PDB file of C-alpha atoms in Angstrom:
ATOM      1  CA  SER R 243       0.027   0.593  -0.438  1.00 50.00           C
ATOM      2  CA  GLN R 244       1.340   3.270  -0.605  1.00 53.00           C
ATOM      3  CA  GLN R 245       2.892   5.652   2.284  1.00 60.00           C
ATOM      4  CA  GLY R 246       0.716   9.288   2.299  1.00 69.00           C
ATOM      5  CA  GLU R 247      -2.219  10.637   0.124  1.00 82.00           C
ATOM      6  CA  GLU R 248      -2.004  14.002  -1.643  1.00 86.00           C
ATOM      7  CA  ASP R 249      -4.379  16.683  -2.347  1.00 89.00           C
ATOM      8  CA  PRO R 250      -6.068  17.898  -4.814  1.00 94.00           C
ATOM      9  CA  GLN R 251      -6.088  15.135  -6.471  1.00 93.00           C
ATOM     10  CA  ALA R 252      -6.343  17.204  -9.972  1.00 96.00           C
ATOM     11  CA  LEU R 253      -5.838  21.006  -9.748  1.00 96.00           C
ATOM     12  CA  SER R 254      -6.270  22.831 -12.840  1.00 97.00           C
ATOM     13  CA  ILE R 255      -4.801  26.090 -13.251  1.00 97.00           C
ATOM     14  CA  GLN R 256      -3.758  28.758 -15.891  1.00 97.00           C
ATOM     15  CA  GLU R 257      -0.367  30.276 -17.075  1.00 97.00           C
ATOM     16  CA  GLY R 258       1.529  32.057 -14.478  1.00 97.00           C
ATOM     17  CA  GLU R 259      -0.829  31.418 -12.163  1.00 97.00           C
ATOM     18  CA  ASN R 260       0.976  29.147  -8.519  1.00 98.00           C
ATOM     19  CA  ALA R 261       0.278  25.503  -7.932  1.00 97.00           C
ATOM     20  CA  THR R 262       0.447  23.992  -4.637  1.00 97.00           C
ATOM     21  CA  MET R 263       0.442  20.612  -3.980  1.00 97.00           C
ATOM     22  CA  ASN R 264       0.362  18.714  -0.190  1.00 96.00           C
ATOM     23  CA  CYS R 265       2.028  15.406   0.749  1.00 95.00           C
ATOM     24  CA  SER R 266       1.173  13.404   3.969  1.00 94.00           C
ATOM     25  CA  TYR R 267       2.674  10.330   4.838  1.00 92.00           C
ATOM     26  CA  LYS R 268       2.422   7.679   7.692  1.00 89.00           C
ATOM     27  CA  THR R 269       5.604   7.059   9.034  1.00 87.00           C
ATOM     28  CA  SER R 270       8.544   9.211  10.576  1.00 87.00           C
ATOM     29  CA  ILE R 271      10.673   9.576   7.845  1.00 88.00           C
ATOM     30  CA  ASN R 272      14.344  10.661   6.523  1.00 89.00           C
ATOM     31  CA  ASN R 273      14.045  13.037   3.501  1.00 91.00           C
ATOM     32  CA  LEU R 274      11.104  13.850   1.256  1.00 93.00           C
ATOM     33  CA  GLN R 275      11.398  14.493  -2.367  1.00 94.00           C
ATOM     34  CA  TRP R 276       8.624  15.475  -4.625  1.00 96.00           C
ATOM     35  CA  TYR R 277       9.045  14.318  -8.539  1.00 96.00           C
ATOM     36  CA  ARG R 278       7.166  15.017 -11.534  1.00 97.00           C
ATOM     37  CA  GLN R 279       6.144  12.229 -14.294  1.00 96.00           C
ATOM     38  CA  ASN R 280       4.721  13.521 -17.501  1.00 93.00           C
ATOM     39  CA  SER R 281       1.854  11.144 -19.841  1.00 86.00           C
ATOM     40  CA  GLY R 282       3.790   8.448 -20.597  1.00 79.00           C
ATOM     41  CA  ARG R 283       6.865   8.579 -19.209  1.00 83.00           C
ATOM     42  CA  GLY R 284       9.156   7.774 -16.360  1.00 86.00           C
ATOM     43  CA  LEU R 285       9.730  10.008 -13.196  1.00 93.00           C
ATOM     44  CA  VAL R 286      11.958  12.834 -12.578  1.00 95.00           C
ATOM     45  CA  HIS R 287      13.868  14.158  -9.718  1.00 95.00           C
ATOM     46  CA  LEU R 288      12.961  17.778  -8.556  1.00 96.00           C
ATOM     47  CA  ILE R 289      13.981  18.615  -5.297  1.00 96.00           C
ATOM     48  CA  LEU R 290      14.902  16.339  -1.609  1.00 94.00           C
ATOM     49  CA  ILE R 291      14.203  18.478   1.682  1.00 95.00           C
ATOM     50  CA  ARG R 292      15.738  15.861   4.957  1.00 93.00           C
ATOM     51  CA  SER R 293      14.104  15.508   7.783  1.00 93.00           C
ATOM     52  CA  ASN R 294      15.492  18.268   9.816  1.00 94.00           C
ATOM     53  CA  GLU R 295      14.814  21.001   6.981  1.00 96.00           C
ATOM     54  CA  ARG R 296      11.803  23.425   7.343  1.00 97.00           C
ATOM     55  CA  GLU R 297      11.735  24.809   3.541  1.00 97.00           C
ATOM     56  CA  LYS R 298      14.000  24.202   0.425  1.00 97.00           C
ATOM     57  CA  HIS R 299      13.522  26.292  -3.003  1.00 96.00           C
ATOM     58  CA  SER R 300      14.916  25.148  -6.726  1.00 96.00           C
ATOM     59  CA  GLY R 301      14.152  27.704  -9.038  1.00 97.00           C
ATOM     60  CA  ARG R 302       9.967  28.122  -9.410  1.00 97.00           C
ATOM     61  CA  LEU R 303       9.638  25.423  -6.943  1.00 98.00           C
ATOM     62  CA  ARG R 304       9.593  25.598  -2.924  1.00 98.00           C
ATOM     63  CA  VAL R 305       9.050  22.682  -0.764  1.00 98.00           C
ATOM     64  CA  THR R 306       7.912  22.877   2.605  1.00 98.00           C
ATOM     65  CA  LEU R 307       8.275  19.843   5.161  1.00 97.00           C
ATOM     66  CA  ASP R 308       6.315  19.731   8.386  1.00 97.00           C
ATOM     67  CA  THR R 309       7.598  16.281  10.443  1.00 95.00           C
ATOM     68  CA  SER R 310       5.269  16.820  13.730  1.00 95.00           C
ATOM     69  CA  LYS R 311       2.098  17.391  10.913  1.00 95.00           C
ATOM     70  CA  LYS R 312       3.826  14.112   8.878  1.00 94.00           C
ATOM     71  CA  SER R 313       3.067  16.459   5.080  1.00 96.00           C
ATOM     72  CA  SER R 314       4.266  18.486   2.837  1.00 96.00           C
ATOM     73  CA  SER R 315       3.912  20.815   0.603  1.00 97.00           C
ATOM     74  CA  LEU R 316       5.081  21.588  -3.040  1.00 98.00           C
ATOM     75  CA  LEU R 317       4.520  25.349  -4.524  1.00 98.00           C
ATOM     76  CA  ILE R 318       5.283  25.900  -8.370  1.00 98.00           C
ATOM     77  CA  THR R 319       5.700  30.112  -8.912  1.00 98.00           C
ATOM     78  CA  ALA R 320       4.274  31.640 -12.353  1.00 97.00           C
ATOM     79  CA  SER R 321       3.086  28.695 -13.835  1.00 97.00           C
ATOM     80  CA  ARG R 322       3.444  27.292 -17.359  1.00 97.00           C
ATOM     81  CA  ALA R 323       2.335  25.048 -20.147  1.00 96.00           C
ATOM     82  CA  ALA R 324       5.348  22.493 -19.617  1.00 95.00           C
ATOM     83  CA  ASP R 325       4.451  22.691 -15.586  1.00 97.00           C
ATOM     84  CA  THR R 326       1.633  19.773 -16.219  1.00 97.00           C
ATOM     85  CA  ALA R 327       2.249  16.456 -15.367  1.00 97.00           C
ATOM     86  CA  SER R 328       1.341  14.675 -12.588  1.00 96.00           C
ATOM     87  CA  TYR R 329       3.616  15.144  -9.382  1.00 97.00           C
ATOM     88  CA  PHE R 330       4.269  12.513  -6.297  1.00 96.00           C
ATOM     89  CA  CYS R 331       6.138  12.724  -3.421  1.00 95.00           C
ATOM     90  CA  ALA R 332       7.601   9.926  -1.984  1.00 93.00           C
ATOM     91  CA  THR R 333       9.200   8.838   1.519  1.00 91.00           C
ATOM     92  CA  ASP R 334      11.803   7.060   2.427  1.00 85.00           C
ATOM     93  CA  GLY R 335      10.167   5.162   6.068  1.00 75.00           C
ATOM     94  CA  ASN R 336      13.667   5.075   7.596  1.00 70.00           C
ATOM     95  CA  THR R 337      14.579   2.613   4.823  1.00 76.00           C
ATOM     96  CA  ASP R 338      16.466   2.077   1.328  1.00 78.00           C
ATOM     97  CA  LYS R 339      13.495   2.436  -0.774  1.00 84.00           C
ATOM     98  CA  LEU R 340      11.262   5.117  -1.411  1.00 89.00           C
ATOM     99  CA  ILE R 341       7.902   5.406  -1.341  1.00 90.00           C
ATOM    100  CA  PHE R 342       5.185   7.299  -3.287  1.00 92.00           C
ATOM    101  CA  GLY R 343       1.566   9.176  -2.804  1.00 90.00           C
ATOM    102  CA  THR R 344      -1.134   9.052  -5.329  1.00 90.00           C
ATOM    103  CA  GLY R 345       0.245  12.125  -7.145  1.00 94.00           C
ATOM    104  CA  THR R 346      -1.551  15.211  -8.067  1.00 96.00           C
ATOM    105  CA  ARG R 347      -2.493  15.934 -12.062  1.00 96.00           C
ATOM    106  CA  LEU R 348      -1.373  19.149 -12.468  1.00 97.00           C
ATOM    107  CA  GLN R 349      -2.431  20.704 -15.500  1.00 97.00           C
ATOM    108  CA  VAL R 350      -2.134  24.362 -16.967  1.00 97.00           C
ATOM    109  CA  PHE R 351      -3.550  26.201 -19.311  1.00 96.00           C
ATOM    110  CA  PRO R 352      -1.761  28.379 -22.093  1.00 91.00           C
TER     111      PRO R 352
ATOM    112  CA  GLY X1376      24.107   4.520 -21.362  1.00 51.00           C
ATOM    113  CA  ALA X1377      22.819   8.680 -20.462  1.00 78.00           C
ATOM    114  CA  GLY X1378      19.956   7.243 -18.220  1.00 93.00           C
ATOM    115  CA  VAL X1379      17.773   3.944 -17.103  1.00 96.00           C
ATOM    116  CA  SER X1380      16.745   2.494 -20.488  1.00 97.00           C
ATOM    117  CA  GLN X1381      14.032  -0.306 -20.130  1.00 97.00           C
ATOM    118  CA  SER X1382      12.303  -2.833 -22.859  1.00 97.00           C
ATOM    119  CA  PRO X1383      10.297  -3.799 -24.575  1.00 97.00           C
ATOM    120  CA  ARG X1384       7.810  -0.670 -23.978  1.00 96.00           C
ATOM    121  CA  TYR X1385       5.534  -2.325 -24.350  1.00 97.00           C
ATOM    122  CA  LYS X1386       4.333  -6.016 -24.246  1.00 97.00           C
ATOM    123  CA  VAL X1387       1.488  -7.817 -24.757  1.00 98.00           C
ATOM    124  CA  ALA X1388       0.535 -11.131 -23.394  1.00 97.00           C
ATOM    125  CA  LYS X1389      -2.009 -13.430 -22.525  1.00 97.00           C
ATOM    126  CA  ARG X1390      -2.962 -14.482 -19.735  1.00 97.00           C
ATOM    127  CA  GLY X1391      -1.233 -17.821 -19.089  1.00 97.00           C
ATOM    128  CA  GLN X1392       2.370 -16.576 -20.854  1.00 98.00           C
ATOM    129  CA  ASP X1393       5.677 -16.185 -19.121  1.00 98.00           C
ATOM    130  CA  VAL X1394       7.050 -11.829 -19.770  1.00 98.00           C
ATOM    131  CA  ALA X1395      10.640 -11.151 -19.167  1.00 98.00           C
ATOM    132  CA  LEU X1396      11.097  -7.117 -18.454  1.00 98.00           C
ATOM    133  CA  ARG X1397      14.544  -5.920 -19.220  1.00 98.00           C
ATOM    134  CA  CYS X1398      16.489  -2.474 -17.580  1.00 98.00           C
ATOM    135  CA  ASP X1399      19.867  -0.695 -18.051  1.00 98.00           C
ATOM    136  CA  PRO X1400      20.555   1.002 -15.484  1.00 97.00           C
ATOM    137  CA  ILE X1401      22.535   4.233 -15.360  1.00 96.00           C
ATOM    138  CA  SER X1402      26.734   2.782 -15.558  1.00 94.00           C
ATOM    139  CA  GLY X1403      27.765   2.900 -12.516  1.00 92.00           C
ATOM    140  CA  HIS X1404      24.540   2.652 -10.320  1.00 94.00           C
ATOM    141  CA  VAL X1405      24.774   0.190  -7.400  1.00 94.00           C
ATOM    142  CA  SER X1406      21.367   0.083  -6.446  1.00 94.00           C
ATOM    143  CA  LEU X1407      18.701  -1.024  -8.626  1.00 96.00           C
ATOM    144  CA  PHE X1408      15.251  -0.916  -7.855  1.00 95.00           C
ATOM    145  CA  TRP X1409      11.639  -2.037  -9.323  1.00 97.00           C
ATOM    146  CA  TYR X1410       8.174  -0.596  -9.099  1.00 96.00           C
ATOM    147  CA  GLN X1411       4.604  -1.130 -10.492  1.00 97.00           C
ATOM    148  CA  GLN X1412       2.366   1.478 -11.671  1.00 96.00           C
ATOM    149  CA  ALA X1413      -1.528   1.307 -11.784  1.00 93.00           C
ATOM    150  CA  LEU X1414      -3.139   3.281 -14.040  1.00 90.00           C
ATOM    151  CA  GLY X1415      -3.881   6.882 -12.100  1.00 88.00           C
ATOM    152  CA  GLN X1416      -1.686   5.829  -8.967  1.00 91.00           C
ATOM    153  CA  GLY X1417       1.576   6.558  -7.666  1.00 92.00           C
ATOM    154  CA  PRO X1418       4.707   3.958  -7.971  1.00 94.00           C
ATOM    155  CA  GLU X1419       4.645   0.631  -5.548  1.00 94.00           C
ATOM    156  CA  PHE X1420       8.014  -0.708  -4.673  1.00 94.00           C
ATOM    157  CA  LEU X1421       8.369  -4.318  -5.391  1.00 96.00           C
ATOM    158  CA  THR X1422      12.307  -4.839  -5.009  1.00 96.00           C
ATOM    159  CA  TYR X1423      15.574  -4.215  -4.865  1.00 94.00           C
ATOM    160  CA  PHE X1424      18.728  -4.615  -4.972  1.00 95.00           C
ATOM    161  CA  GLN X1425      22.385  -3.381  -4.133  1.00 94.00           C
ATOM    162  CA  ASN X1426      25.163  -4.560  -7.385  1.00 95.00           C
ATOM    163  CA  GLU X1427      23.719  -7.975  -7.552  1.00 95.00           C
ATOM    164  CA  ALA X1428      22.388  -9.073  -3.848  1.00 95.00           C
ATOM    165  CA  GLN X1429      18.452  -8.641  -3.793  1.00 95.00           C
ATOM    166  CA  LEU X1430      18.441  -7.385   0.010  1.00 93.00           C
ATOM    167  CA  ASP X1431      14.556  -6.534  -0.277  1.00 92.00           C
ATOM    168  CA  LYS X1432      11.640  -8.463  -2.501  1.00 93.00           C
ATOM    169  CA  SER X1433       8.687  -7.633  -0.204  1.00 92.00           C
ATOM    170  CA  GLY X1434       6.598  -5.470  -2.665  1.00 93.00           C
ATOM    171  CA  LEU X1435       6.350  -8.838  -4.859  1.00 96.00           C
ATOM    172  CA  PRO X1436       2.648  -9.821  -5.350  1.00 94.00           C
ATOM    173  CA  SER X1437       3.415 -14.163  -5.102  1.00 94.00           C
ATOM    174  CA  ASP X1438       5.536 -15.782  -6.478  1.00 95.00           C
ATOM    175  CA  ARG X1439       4.714 -15.264  -9.790  1.00 97.00           C
ATOM    176  CA  PHE X1440       7.376 -12.539  -9.409  1.00 98.00           C
ATOM    177  CA  PHE X1441      10.700 -12.962  -9.801  1.00 97.00           C
ATOM    178  CA  ALA X1442      13.879 -10.747 -10.770  1.00 98.00           C
ATOM    179  CA  GLU X1443      17.138 -10.698 -10.522  1.00 97.00           C
ATOM    180  CA  ARG X1444      20.236  -9.032 -11.131  1.00 97.00           C
ATOM    181  CA  PRO X1445      23.600 -11.603 -11.981  1.00 95.00           C
ATOM    182  CA  GLU X1446      26.276  -9.867 -12.282  1.00 93.00           C
ATOM    183  CA  GLY X1447      25.157  -6.381 -10.451  1.00 91.00           C
ATOM    184  CA  SER X1448      24.242  -4.008 -13.759  1.00 94.00           C
ATOM    185  CA  VAL X1449      21.086  -5.346 -15.997  1.00 97.00           C
ATOM    186  CA  SER X1450      18.714  -7.096 -14.415  1.00 98.00           C
ATOM    187  CA  THR X1451      14.961  -8.861 -15.216  1.00 98.00           C
ATOM    188  CA  LEU X1452      11.801  -8.697 -14.076  1.00 98.00           C
ATOM    189  CA  LYS X1453       9.776 -11.653 -14.993  1.00 98.00           C
ATOM    190  CA  ILE X1454       6.458 -12.349 -14.520  1.00 98.00           C
ATOM    191  CA  GLN X1455       5.500 -16.070 -14.325  1.00 98.00           C
ATOM    192  CA  ARG X1456       1.820 -17.729 -15.709  1.00 97.00           C
ATOM    193  CA  THR X1457       0.600 -12.995 -16.337  1.00 97.00           C
ATOM    194  CA  GLN X1458      -2.841 -12.397 -15.546  1.00 97.00           C
ATOM    195  CA  GLN X1459      -4.993  -9.547 -15.804  1.00 96.00           C
ATOM    196  CA  GLU X1460      -4.112  -7.504 -12.573  1.00 96.00           C
ATOM    197  CA  ASP X1461      -0.362  -7.547 -13.512  1.00 97.00           C
ATOM    198  CA  SER X1462      -1.443  -4.989 -16.716  1.00 97.00           C
ATOM    199  CA  ALA X1463       0.413  -2.773 -15.049  1.00 97.00           C
ATOM    200  CA  VAL X1464       3.328  -0.089 -15.860  1.00 97.00           C
ATOM    201  CA  TYR X1465       6.472  -0.840 -14.402  1.00 98.00           C
ATOM    202  CA  LEU X1466       9.014   1.220 -13.673  1.00 97.00           C
ATOM    203  CA  CYS X1467      12.655   0.314 -13.025  1.00 97.00           C
ATOM    204  CA  ALA X1468      14.906   3.267 -11.080  1.00 95.00           C
ATOM    205  CA  SER X1469      18.727   3.436 -10.578  1.00 95.00           C
ATOM    206  CA  SER X1470      20.260   5.356  -7.846  1.00 93.00           C
ATOM    207  CA  LEU X1471      24.564   6.001  -7.782  1.00 91.00           C
ATOM    208  CA  GLU X1472      24.511   4.258  -3.410  1.00 83.00           C
ATOM    209  CA  GLY X1473      20.975   3.308  -2.557  1.00 70.00           C
ATOM    210  CA  THR X1474      19.856   5.065   0.550  1.00 70.00           C
ATOM    211  CA  GLY X1475      16.641   6.683   1.095  1.00 66.00           C
ATOM    212  CA  SER X1476      18.376  10.098   0.516  1.00 74.00           C
ATOM    213  CA  ASP X1477      19.532   9.215  -2.841  1.00 84.00           C
ATOM    214  CA  ILE X1478      18.000  10.349  -6.264  1.00 90.00           C
ATOM    215  CA  GLN X1479      16.791   7.631  -7.906  1.00 92.00           C
ATOM    216  CA  TYR X1480      16.631   8.183 -11.914  1.00 94.00           C
ATOM    217  CA  PHE X1481      13.580   6.278 -13.422  1.00 95.00           C
ATOM    218  CA  GLY X1482      13.598   4.493 -17.287  1.00 96.00           C
ATOM    219  CA  ALA X1483      10.379   4.910 -19.331  1.00 95.00           C
ATOM    220  CA  GLY X1484       8.416   1.909 -17.774  1.00 96.00           C
ATOM    221  CA  THR X1485       7.503  -1.114 -19.405  1.00 97.00           C
ATOM    222  CA  ARG X1486       3.570  -1.166 -20.335  1.00 97.00           C
ATOM    223  CA  LEU X1487       2.334  -4.451 -19.696  1.00 98.00           C
ATOM    224  CA  SER X1488      -0.846  -5.533 -20.978  1.00 97.00           C
ATOM    225  CA  VAL X1489      -2.293  -9.093 -19.934  1.00 97.00           C
ATOM    226  CA  LEU X1490      -5.627 -10.174 -22.931  1.00 96.00           C
TER     227      LEU X1490
END
């Protein structure tokens, strides 16, 4: 079974708007990662945040982590049509394997 | 190669047939992971190798599923006597070391359809 859930399940926005996705997980972690998956393709790593970090930035991406609530959020600022994809959070659950959430499908309209 | 390569990209099997899915990881990557992704869901862990050693196979759904990585590089996921519920995308990923803190690099996947 999957580690956690993401919400919303689907999100539609216009280019230029910000997109926020949330992830909740169940067990303690060493780190949390976010991946993007374009339709019919493999996953691409976006960003990793460690359990002792609260916020991390990479370009137009901002990730927050609240270990007390076992939750994380991914913010994409100034979205582009090319950001259209599914986004997954993944945790290590203090193991060597990744456990993925259910994903958020983001649609950005030009 | 430059990335993780999986073959075939698409596989159609009749129920009861055996299939073999291949993964060629990034050169030098110690760890290799297999995931199963059902339509509209996130990937689910199947099994994991560090070099040729299979360290975790807790996610394999049944004894019809078998994976190997005999020389610590290319891996094969074999499914015997395929069933319709095996229809999914099978993703392979590799990482440099294989700890939970590592970034995993994914192949494009093999889409298996069992008729």
